[in-house]
mmCIF file of C-alpha atoms in Angstrom:
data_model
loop_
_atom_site.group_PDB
_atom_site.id
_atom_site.type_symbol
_atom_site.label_atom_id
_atom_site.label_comp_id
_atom_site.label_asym_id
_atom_site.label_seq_id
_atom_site.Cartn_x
_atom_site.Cartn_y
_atom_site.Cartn_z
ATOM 1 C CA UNK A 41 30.742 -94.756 -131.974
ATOM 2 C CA UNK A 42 29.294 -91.370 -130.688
ATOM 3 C CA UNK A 43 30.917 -89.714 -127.627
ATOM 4 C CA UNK A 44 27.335 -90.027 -125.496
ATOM 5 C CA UNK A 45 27.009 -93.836 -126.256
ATOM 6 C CA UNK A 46 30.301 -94.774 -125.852
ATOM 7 C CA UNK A 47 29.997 -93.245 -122.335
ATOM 8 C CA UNK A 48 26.499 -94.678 -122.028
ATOM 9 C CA UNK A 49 27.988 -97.961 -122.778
ATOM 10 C CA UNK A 50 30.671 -97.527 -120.246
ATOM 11 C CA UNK A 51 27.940 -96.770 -117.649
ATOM 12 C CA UNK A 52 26.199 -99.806 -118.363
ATOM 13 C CA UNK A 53 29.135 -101.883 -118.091
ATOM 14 C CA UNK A 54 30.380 -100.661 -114.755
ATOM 15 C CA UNK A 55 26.589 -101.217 -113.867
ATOM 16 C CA UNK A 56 26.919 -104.926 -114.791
ATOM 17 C CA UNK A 57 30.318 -105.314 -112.426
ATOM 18 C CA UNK A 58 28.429 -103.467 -109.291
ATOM 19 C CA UNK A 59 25.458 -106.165 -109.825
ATOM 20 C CA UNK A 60 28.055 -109.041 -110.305
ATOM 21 C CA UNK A 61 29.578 -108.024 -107.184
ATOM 22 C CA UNK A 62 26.219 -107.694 -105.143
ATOM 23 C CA UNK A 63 26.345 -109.796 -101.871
ATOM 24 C CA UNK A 64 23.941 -113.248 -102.468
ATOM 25 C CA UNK A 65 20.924 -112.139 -99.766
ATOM 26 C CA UNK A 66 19.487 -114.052 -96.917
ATOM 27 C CA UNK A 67 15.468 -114.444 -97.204
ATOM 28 C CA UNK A 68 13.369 -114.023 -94.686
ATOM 29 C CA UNK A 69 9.437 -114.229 -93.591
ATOM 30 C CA UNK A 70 8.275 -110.941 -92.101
ATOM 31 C CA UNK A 71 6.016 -112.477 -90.045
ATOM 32 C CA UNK A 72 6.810 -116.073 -89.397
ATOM 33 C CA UNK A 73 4.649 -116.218 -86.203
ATOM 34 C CA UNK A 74 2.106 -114.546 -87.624
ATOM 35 C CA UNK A 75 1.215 -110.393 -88.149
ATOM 36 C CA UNK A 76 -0.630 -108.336 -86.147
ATOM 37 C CA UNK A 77 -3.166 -107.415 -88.998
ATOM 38 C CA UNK A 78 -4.278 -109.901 -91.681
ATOM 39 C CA UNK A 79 -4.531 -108.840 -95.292
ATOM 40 C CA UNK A 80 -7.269 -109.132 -97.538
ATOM 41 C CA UNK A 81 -5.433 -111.594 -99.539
ATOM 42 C CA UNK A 82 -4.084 -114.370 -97.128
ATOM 43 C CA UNK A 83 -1.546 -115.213 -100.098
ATOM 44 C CA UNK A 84 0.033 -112.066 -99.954
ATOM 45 C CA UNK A 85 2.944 -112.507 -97.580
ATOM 46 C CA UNK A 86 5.824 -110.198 -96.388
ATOM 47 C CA UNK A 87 9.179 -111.042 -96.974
ATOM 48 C CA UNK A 88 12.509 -109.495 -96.720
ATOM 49 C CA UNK A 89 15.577 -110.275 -98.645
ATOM 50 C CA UNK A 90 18.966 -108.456 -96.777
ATOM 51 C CA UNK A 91 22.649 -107.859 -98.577
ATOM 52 C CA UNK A 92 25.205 -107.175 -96.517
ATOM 53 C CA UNK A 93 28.140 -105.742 -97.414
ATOM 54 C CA UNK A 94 31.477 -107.178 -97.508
ATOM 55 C CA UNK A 95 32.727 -106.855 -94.063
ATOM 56 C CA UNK A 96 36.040 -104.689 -94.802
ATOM 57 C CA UNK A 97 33.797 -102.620 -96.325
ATOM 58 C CA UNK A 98 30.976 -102.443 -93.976
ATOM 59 C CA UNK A 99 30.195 -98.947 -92.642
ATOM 60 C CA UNK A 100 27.379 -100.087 -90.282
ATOM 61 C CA UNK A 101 24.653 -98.078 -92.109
ATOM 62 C CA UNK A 102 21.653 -99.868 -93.101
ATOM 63 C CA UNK A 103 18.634 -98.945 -95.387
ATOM 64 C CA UNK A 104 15.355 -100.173 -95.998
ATOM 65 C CA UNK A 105 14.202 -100.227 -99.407
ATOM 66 C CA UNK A 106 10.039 -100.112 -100.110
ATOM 67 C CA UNK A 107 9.186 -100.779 -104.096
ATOM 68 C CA UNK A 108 6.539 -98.728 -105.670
ATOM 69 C CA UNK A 109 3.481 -99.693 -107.659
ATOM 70 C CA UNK A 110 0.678 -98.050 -106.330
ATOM 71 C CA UNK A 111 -0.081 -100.034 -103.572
ATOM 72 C CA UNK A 112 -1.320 -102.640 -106.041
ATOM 73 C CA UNK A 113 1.859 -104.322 -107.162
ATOM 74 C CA UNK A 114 5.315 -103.738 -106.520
ATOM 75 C CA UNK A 115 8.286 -103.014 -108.972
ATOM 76 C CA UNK A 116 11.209 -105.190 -107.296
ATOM 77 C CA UNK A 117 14.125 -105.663 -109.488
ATOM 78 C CA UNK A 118 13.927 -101.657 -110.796
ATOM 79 C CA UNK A 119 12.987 -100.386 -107.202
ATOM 80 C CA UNK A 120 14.306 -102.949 -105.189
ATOM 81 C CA UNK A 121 16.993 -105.812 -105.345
ATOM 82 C CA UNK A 122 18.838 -103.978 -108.013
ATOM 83 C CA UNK A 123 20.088 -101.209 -105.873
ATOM 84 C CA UNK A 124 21.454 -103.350 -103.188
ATOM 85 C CA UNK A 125 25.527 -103.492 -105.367
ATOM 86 C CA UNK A 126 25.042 -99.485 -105.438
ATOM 87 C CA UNK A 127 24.502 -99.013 -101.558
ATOM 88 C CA UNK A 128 27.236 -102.428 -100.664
ATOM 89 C CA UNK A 129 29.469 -101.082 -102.368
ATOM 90 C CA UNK A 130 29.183 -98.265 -100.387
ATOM 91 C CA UNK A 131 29.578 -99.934 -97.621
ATOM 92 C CA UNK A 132 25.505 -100.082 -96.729
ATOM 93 C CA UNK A 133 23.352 -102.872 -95.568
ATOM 94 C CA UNK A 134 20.148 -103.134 -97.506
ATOM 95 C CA UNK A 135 16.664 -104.893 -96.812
ATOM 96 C CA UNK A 136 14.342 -104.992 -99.681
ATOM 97 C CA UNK A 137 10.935 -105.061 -98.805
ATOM 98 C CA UNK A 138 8.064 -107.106 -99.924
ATOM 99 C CA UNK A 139 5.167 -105.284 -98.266
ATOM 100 C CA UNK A 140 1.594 -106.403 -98.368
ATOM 101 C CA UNK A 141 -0.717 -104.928 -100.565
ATOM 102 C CA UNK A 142 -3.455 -103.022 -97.970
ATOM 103 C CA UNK A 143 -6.913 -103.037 -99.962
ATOM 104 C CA UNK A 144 -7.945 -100.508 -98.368
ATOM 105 C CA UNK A 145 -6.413 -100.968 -94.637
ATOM 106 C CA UNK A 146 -3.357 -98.991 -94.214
ATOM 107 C CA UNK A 147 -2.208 -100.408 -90.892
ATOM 108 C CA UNK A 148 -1.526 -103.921 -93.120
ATOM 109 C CA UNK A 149 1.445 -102.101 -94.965
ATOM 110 C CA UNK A 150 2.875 -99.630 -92.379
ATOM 111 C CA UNK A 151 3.167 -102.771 -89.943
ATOM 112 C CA UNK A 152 5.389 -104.642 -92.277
ATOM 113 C CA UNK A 153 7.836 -101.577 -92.569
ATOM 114 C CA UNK A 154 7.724 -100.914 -89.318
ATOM 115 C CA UNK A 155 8.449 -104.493 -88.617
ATOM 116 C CA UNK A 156 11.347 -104.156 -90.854
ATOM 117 C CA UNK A 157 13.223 -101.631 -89.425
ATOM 118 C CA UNK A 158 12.643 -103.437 -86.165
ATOM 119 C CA UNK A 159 14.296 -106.725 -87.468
ATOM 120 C CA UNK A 160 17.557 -104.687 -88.291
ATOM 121 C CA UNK A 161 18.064 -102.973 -85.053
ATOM 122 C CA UNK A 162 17.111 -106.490 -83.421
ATOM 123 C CA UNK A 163 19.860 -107.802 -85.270
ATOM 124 C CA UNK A 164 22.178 -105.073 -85.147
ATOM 125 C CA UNK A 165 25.000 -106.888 -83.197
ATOM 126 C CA UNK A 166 24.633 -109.945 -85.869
ATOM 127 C CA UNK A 167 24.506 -108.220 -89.006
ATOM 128 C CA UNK A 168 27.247 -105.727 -87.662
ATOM 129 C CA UNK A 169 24.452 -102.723 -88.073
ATOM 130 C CA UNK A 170 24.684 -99.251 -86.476
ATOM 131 C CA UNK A 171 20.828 -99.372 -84.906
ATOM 132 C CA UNK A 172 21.334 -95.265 -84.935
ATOM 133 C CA UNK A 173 22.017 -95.692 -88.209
ATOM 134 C CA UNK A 174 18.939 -97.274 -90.202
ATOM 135 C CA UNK A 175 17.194 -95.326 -93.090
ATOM 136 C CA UNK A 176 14.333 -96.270 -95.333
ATOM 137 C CA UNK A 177 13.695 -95.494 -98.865
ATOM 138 C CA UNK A 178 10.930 -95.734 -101.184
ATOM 139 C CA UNK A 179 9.801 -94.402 -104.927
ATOM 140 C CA UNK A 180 6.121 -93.648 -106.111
ATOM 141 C CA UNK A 181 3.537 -95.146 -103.659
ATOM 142 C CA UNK A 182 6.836 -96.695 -101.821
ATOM 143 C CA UNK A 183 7.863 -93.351 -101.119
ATOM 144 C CA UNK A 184 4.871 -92.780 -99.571
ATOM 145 C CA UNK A 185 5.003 -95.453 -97.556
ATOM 146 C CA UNK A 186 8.532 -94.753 -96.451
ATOM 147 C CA UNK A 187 7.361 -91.064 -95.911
ATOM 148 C CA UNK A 188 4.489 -92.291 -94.149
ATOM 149 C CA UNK A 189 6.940 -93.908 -91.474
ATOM 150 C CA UNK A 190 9.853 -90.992 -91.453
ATOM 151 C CA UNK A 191 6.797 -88.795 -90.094
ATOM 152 C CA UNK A 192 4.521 -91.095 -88.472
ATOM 153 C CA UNK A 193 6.805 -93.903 -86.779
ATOM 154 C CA UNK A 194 8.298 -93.470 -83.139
ATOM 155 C CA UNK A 195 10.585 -95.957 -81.163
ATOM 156 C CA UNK A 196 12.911 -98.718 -81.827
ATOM 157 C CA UNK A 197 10.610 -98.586 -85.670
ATOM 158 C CA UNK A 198 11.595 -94.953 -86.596
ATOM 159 C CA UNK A 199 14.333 -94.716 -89.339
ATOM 160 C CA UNK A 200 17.342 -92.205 -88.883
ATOM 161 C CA UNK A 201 17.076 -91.053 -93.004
ATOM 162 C CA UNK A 202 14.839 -90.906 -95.857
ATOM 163 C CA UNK A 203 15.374 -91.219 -99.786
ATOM 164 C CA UNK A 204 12.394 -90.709 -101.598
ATOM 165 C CA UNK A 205 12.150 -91.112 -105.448
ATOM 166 C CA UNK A 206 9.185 -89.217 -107.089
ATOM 167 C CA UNK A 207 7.019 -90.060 -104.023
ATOM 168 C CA UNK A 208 3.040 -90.064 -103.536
ATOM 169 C CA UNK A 209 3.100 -87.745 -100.726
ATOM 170 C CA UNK A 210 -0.422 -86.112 -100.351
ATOM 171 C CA UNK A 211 -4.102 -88.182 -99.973
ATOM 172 C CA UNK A 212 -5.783 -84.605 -101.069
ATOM 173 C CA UNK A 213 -8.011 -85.714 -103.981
ATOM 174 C CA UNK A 214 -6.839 -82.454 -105.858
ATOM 175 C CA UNK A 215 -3.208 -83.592 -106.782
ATOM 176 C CA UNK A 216 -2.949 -87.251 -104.539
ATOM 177 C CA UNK A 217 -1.968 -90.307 -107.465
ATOM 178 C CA UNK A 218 -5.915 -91.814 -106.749
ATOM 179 C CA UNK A 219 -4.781 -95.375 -107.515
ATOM 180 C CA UNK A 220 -2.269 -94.791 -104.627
ATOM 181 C CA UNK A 221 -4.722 -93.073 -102.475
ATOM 182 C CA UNK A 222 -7.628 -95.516 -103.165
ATOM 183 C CA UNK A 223 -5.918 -99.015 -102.406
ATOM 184 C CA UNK A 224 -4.158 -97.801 -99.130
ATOM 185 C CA UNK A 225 -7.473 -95.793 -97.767
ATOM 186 C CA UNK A 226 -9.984 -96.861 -99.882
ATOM 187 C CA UNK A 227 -12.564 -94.788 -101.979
ATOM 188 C CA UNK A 228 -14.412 -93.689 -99.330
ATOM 189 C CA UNK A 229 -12.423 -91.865 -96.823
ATOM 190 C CA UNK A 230 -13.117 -89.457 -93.567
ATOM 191 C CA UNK A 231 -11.148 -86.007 -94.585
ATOM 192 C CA UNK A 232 -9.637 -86.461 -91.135
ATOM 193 C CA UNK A 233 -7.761 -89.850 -92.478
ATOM 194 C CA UNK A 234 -6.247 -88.038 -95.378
ATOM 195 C CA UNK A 235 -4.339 -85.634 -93.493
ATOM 196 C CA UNK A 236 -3.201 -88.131 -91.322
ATOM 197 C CA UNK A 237 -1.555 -90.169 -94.327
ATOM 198 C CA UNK A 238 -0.380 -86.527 -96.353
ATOM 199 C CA UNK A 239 3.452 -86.712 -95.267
ATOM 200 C CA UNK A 240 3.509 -83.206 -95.923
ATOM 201 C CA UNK A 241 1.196 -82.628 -93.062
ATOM 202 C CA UNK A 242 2.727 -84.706 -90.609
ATOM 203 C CA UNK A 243 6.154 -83.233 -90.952
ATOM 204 C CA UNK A 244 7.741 -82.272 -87.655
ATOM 205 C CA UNK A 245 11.524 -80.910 -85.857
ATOM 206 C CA UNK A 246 12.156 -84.836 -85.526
ATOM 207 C CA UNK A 247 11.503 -85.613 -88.682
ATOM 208 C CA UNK A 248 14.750 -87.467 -90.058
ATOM 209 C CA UNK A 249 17.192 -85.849 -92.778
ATOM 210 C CA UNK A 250 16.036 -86.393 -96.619
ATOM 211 C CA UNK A 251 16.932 -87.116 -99.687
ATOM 212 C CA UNK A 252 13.898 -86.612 -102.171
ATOM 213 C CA UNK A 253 14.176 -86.545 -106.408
ATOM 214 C CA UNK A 254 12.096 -86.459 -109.359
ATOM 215 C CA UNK A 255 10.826 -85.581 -112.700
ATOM 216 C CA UNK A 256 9.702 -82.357 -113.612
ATOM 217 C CA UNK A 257 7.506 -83.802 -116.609
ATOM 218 C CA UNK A 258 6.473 -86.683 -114.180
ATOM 219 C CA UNK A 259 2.292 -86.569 -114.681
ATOM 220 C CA UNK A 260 2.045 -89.960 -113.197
ATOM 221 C CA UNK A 261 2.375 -88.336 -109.463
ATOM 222 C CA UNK A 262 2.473 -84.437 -109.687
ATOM 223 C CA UNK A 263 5.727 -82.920 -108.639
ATOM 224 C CA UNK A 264 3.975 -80.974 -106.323
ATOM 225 C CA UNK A 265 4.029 -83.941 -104.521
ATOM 226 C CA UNK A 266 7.893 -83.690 -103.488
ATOM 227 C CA UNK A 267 8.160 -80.284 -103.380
ATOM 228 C CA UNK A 268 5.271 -79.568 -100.625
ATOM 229 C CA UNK A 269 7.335 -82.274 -98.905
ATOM 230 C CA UNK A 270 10.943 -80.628 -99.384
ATOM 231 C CA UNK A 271 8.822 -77.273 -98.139
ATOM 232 C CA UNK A 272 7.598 -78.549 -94.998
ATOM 233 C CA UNK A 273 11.245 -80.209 -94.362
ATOM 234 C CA UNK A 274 12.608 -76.945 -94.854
ATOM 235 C CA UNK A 275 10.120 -75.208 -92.795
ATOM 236 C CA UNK A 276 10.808 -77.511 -89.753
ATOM 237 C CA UNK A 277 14.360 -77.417 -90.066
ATOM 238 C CA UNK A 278 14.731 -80.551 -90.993
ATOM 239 C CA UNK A 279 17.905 -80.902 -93.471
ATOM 240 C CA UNK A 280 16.471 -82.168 -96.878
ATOM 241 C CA UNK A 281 18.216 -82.231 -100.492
ATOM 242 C CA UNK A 282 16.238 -81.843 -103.359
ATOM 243 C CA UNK A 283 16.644 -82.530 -106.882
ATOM 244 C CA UNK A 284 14.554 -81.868 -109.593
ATOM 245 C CA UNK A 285 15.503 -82.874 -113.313
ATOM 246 C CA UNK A 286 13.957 -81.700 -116.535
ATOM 247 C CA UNK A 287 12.456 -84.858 -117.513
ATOM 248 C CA UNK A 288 12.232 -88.845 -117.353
ATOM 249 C CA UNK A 289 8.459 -89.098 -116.331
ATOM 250 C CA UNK A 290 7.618 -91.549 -113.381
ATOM 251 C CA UNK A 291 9.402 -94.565 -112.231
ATOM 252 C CA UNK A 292 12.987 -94.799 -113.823
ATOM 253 C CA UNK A 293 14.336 -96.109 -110.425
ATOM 254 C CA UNK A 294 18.040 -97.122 -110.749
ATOM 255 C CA UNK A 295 17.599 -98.041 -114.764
ATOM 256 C CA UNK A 296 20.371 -96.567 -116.972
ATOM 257 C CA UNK A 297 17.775 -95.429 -119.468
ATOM 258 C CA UNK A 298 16.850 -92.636 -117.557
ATOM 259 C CA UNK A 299 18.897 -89.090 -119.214
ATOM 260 C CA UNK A 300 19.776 -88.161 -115.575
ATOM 261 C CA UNK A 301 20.871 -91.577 -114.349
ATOM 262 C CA UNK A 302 24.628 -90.630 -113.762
ATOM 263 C CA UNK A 303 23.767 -87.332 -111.987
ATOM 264 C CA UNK A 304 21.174 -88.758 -109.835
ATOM 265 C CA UNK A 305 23.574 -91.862 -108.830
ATOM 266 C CA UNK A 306 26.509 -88.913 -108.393
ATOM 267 C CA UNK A 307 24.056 -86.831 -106.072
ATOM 268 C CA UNK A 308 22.756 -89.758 -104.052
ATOM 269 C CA UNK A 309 26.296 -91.053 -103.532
ATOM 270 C CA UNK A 310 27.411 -87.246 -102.501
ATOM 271 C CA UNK A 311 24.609 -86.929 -100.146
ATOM 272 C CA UNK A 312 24.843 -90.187 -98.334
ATOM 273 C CA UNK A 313 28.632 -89.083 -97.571
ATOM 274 C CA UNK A 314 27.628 -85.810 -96.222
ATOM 275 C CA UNK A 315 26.545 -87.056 -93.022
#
């Protein structure tokens, strides 16, 4: 056997003992009362699944994790459940986040992460969670919608972190991902509304610390995307860490088949530590 797939296959074995060891989650309704603003679809229902780590391990850090898929669908296992062993194991408590999809009403969405990062600092003293301490993380359109509340969100719902994979960032026609910018605002949109919902826009002093990679052969959502982001970050002197690799396209998540999968694991890991 080769030197790179004997290591590959080492990678995906130690993979296979972090998921093994993953925490069995509790399930919850978002909204068991009801939510403030009905979807389109009344099928469509938010739900959040939490791991918790094991409690000698527990650091009291929490993150939210928001799939991608365009705002039409979401990618759950790649972009959700299957990074909850990475962050336990770190010590991290994570809430995966079925959002509802907005057909063309934003508020439907940005409520139910909102709400999310509510429920954990509700049930910080419970779930043994640092409420000072909650971040929120998102790839593709999810990273838009975790941008979207890094910049936007204020109070007991604004995170502490970000980690965006190759995120939609922008609702400018000229480089916005149109599926993404079409399903949360709809085709026909004020000008006004679109710089509102551009991240990059809305950046400020108090925007939280991030963590933002991607693809540099990504044409799926331009890369321009995540740079303009990391700029404006920068700009506001607001400590970001950005990483950039060669290629992989759009929406690798966690999956060992990405080239850069052990470097972008190694990175995360370092820059979670750092603070």
């Amino acid at each position: 056997m080769s030197k790179p797939r004997f290591l590959m296959s080492l990678l995906i074995a130690a993979t296979s003992i972090l998921s093994a060891s993953a925490q069995k989650p509790k399930v919850f309704d978002l909204w068991p009362n009801g939510c403030p603003t009905a979807s389109a679809n009344p099928k469509d229902t938010a739900r959040v699944w939490l791991y918790l780590p094991k409690a000698e391990k527990a650091t009291g850090r929490a993150v939210v994790i928001c799939p991608g898929g365009g705002y039409s669908h979401l990618a759950m296992n790649h972009e959700g459940h299957e990074w909850a062993p990475f962050f336990n194991n770190m010590g991290i408590a994570v809430m995966v986040l079925k959002y509802r999809m907005p057909h063309g009403n934003w508020q439907v969405p940005v409520e139910d992460a909102e709400e999310t990062v509510k429920m954990l600092r509700r049930n910080a003293s419970s779930w043994k969670i640092n409420p000072a301490d909650i971040g929120i993380m998102g790839s593709s359109a999810g990273g838009h919608l975790a941008s979207t509340i890094a910049t936007r969100s204020r109070g007991e719902a604004a995170p502490n972190f970000q980690i965006l994979f190759y995120p939609v960032i922008t609702m400018d026609p000229s480089f916005t991902h149109k599926g993404s910018h079409d399903n949360l605002l709809g085709k026909e949109v004020k000008k006004k509304t679109e710089r509102e919902f551009s991240s990059d826009q809305q950046v400020t002093r108090v925007t939280p610390r991030a963590f933002i990679t991607l693809s540099d052969d990504d044409t799926a959502v331009l890369p321009a995307n995540g740079t303009n982001y990391y700029f404006e970050c920068y700009r506001h002197d607001v400590p970001a860490s950005l990483h950039i690799y060669p290629s992989g396209g759009h929406g690798w998540g966690i999956r060992s088949s990405f080239a850069f999968h052990a470097e972008m694991m190694q990175e995360l890991k370092a820059w979670l530590l750092s603070f």
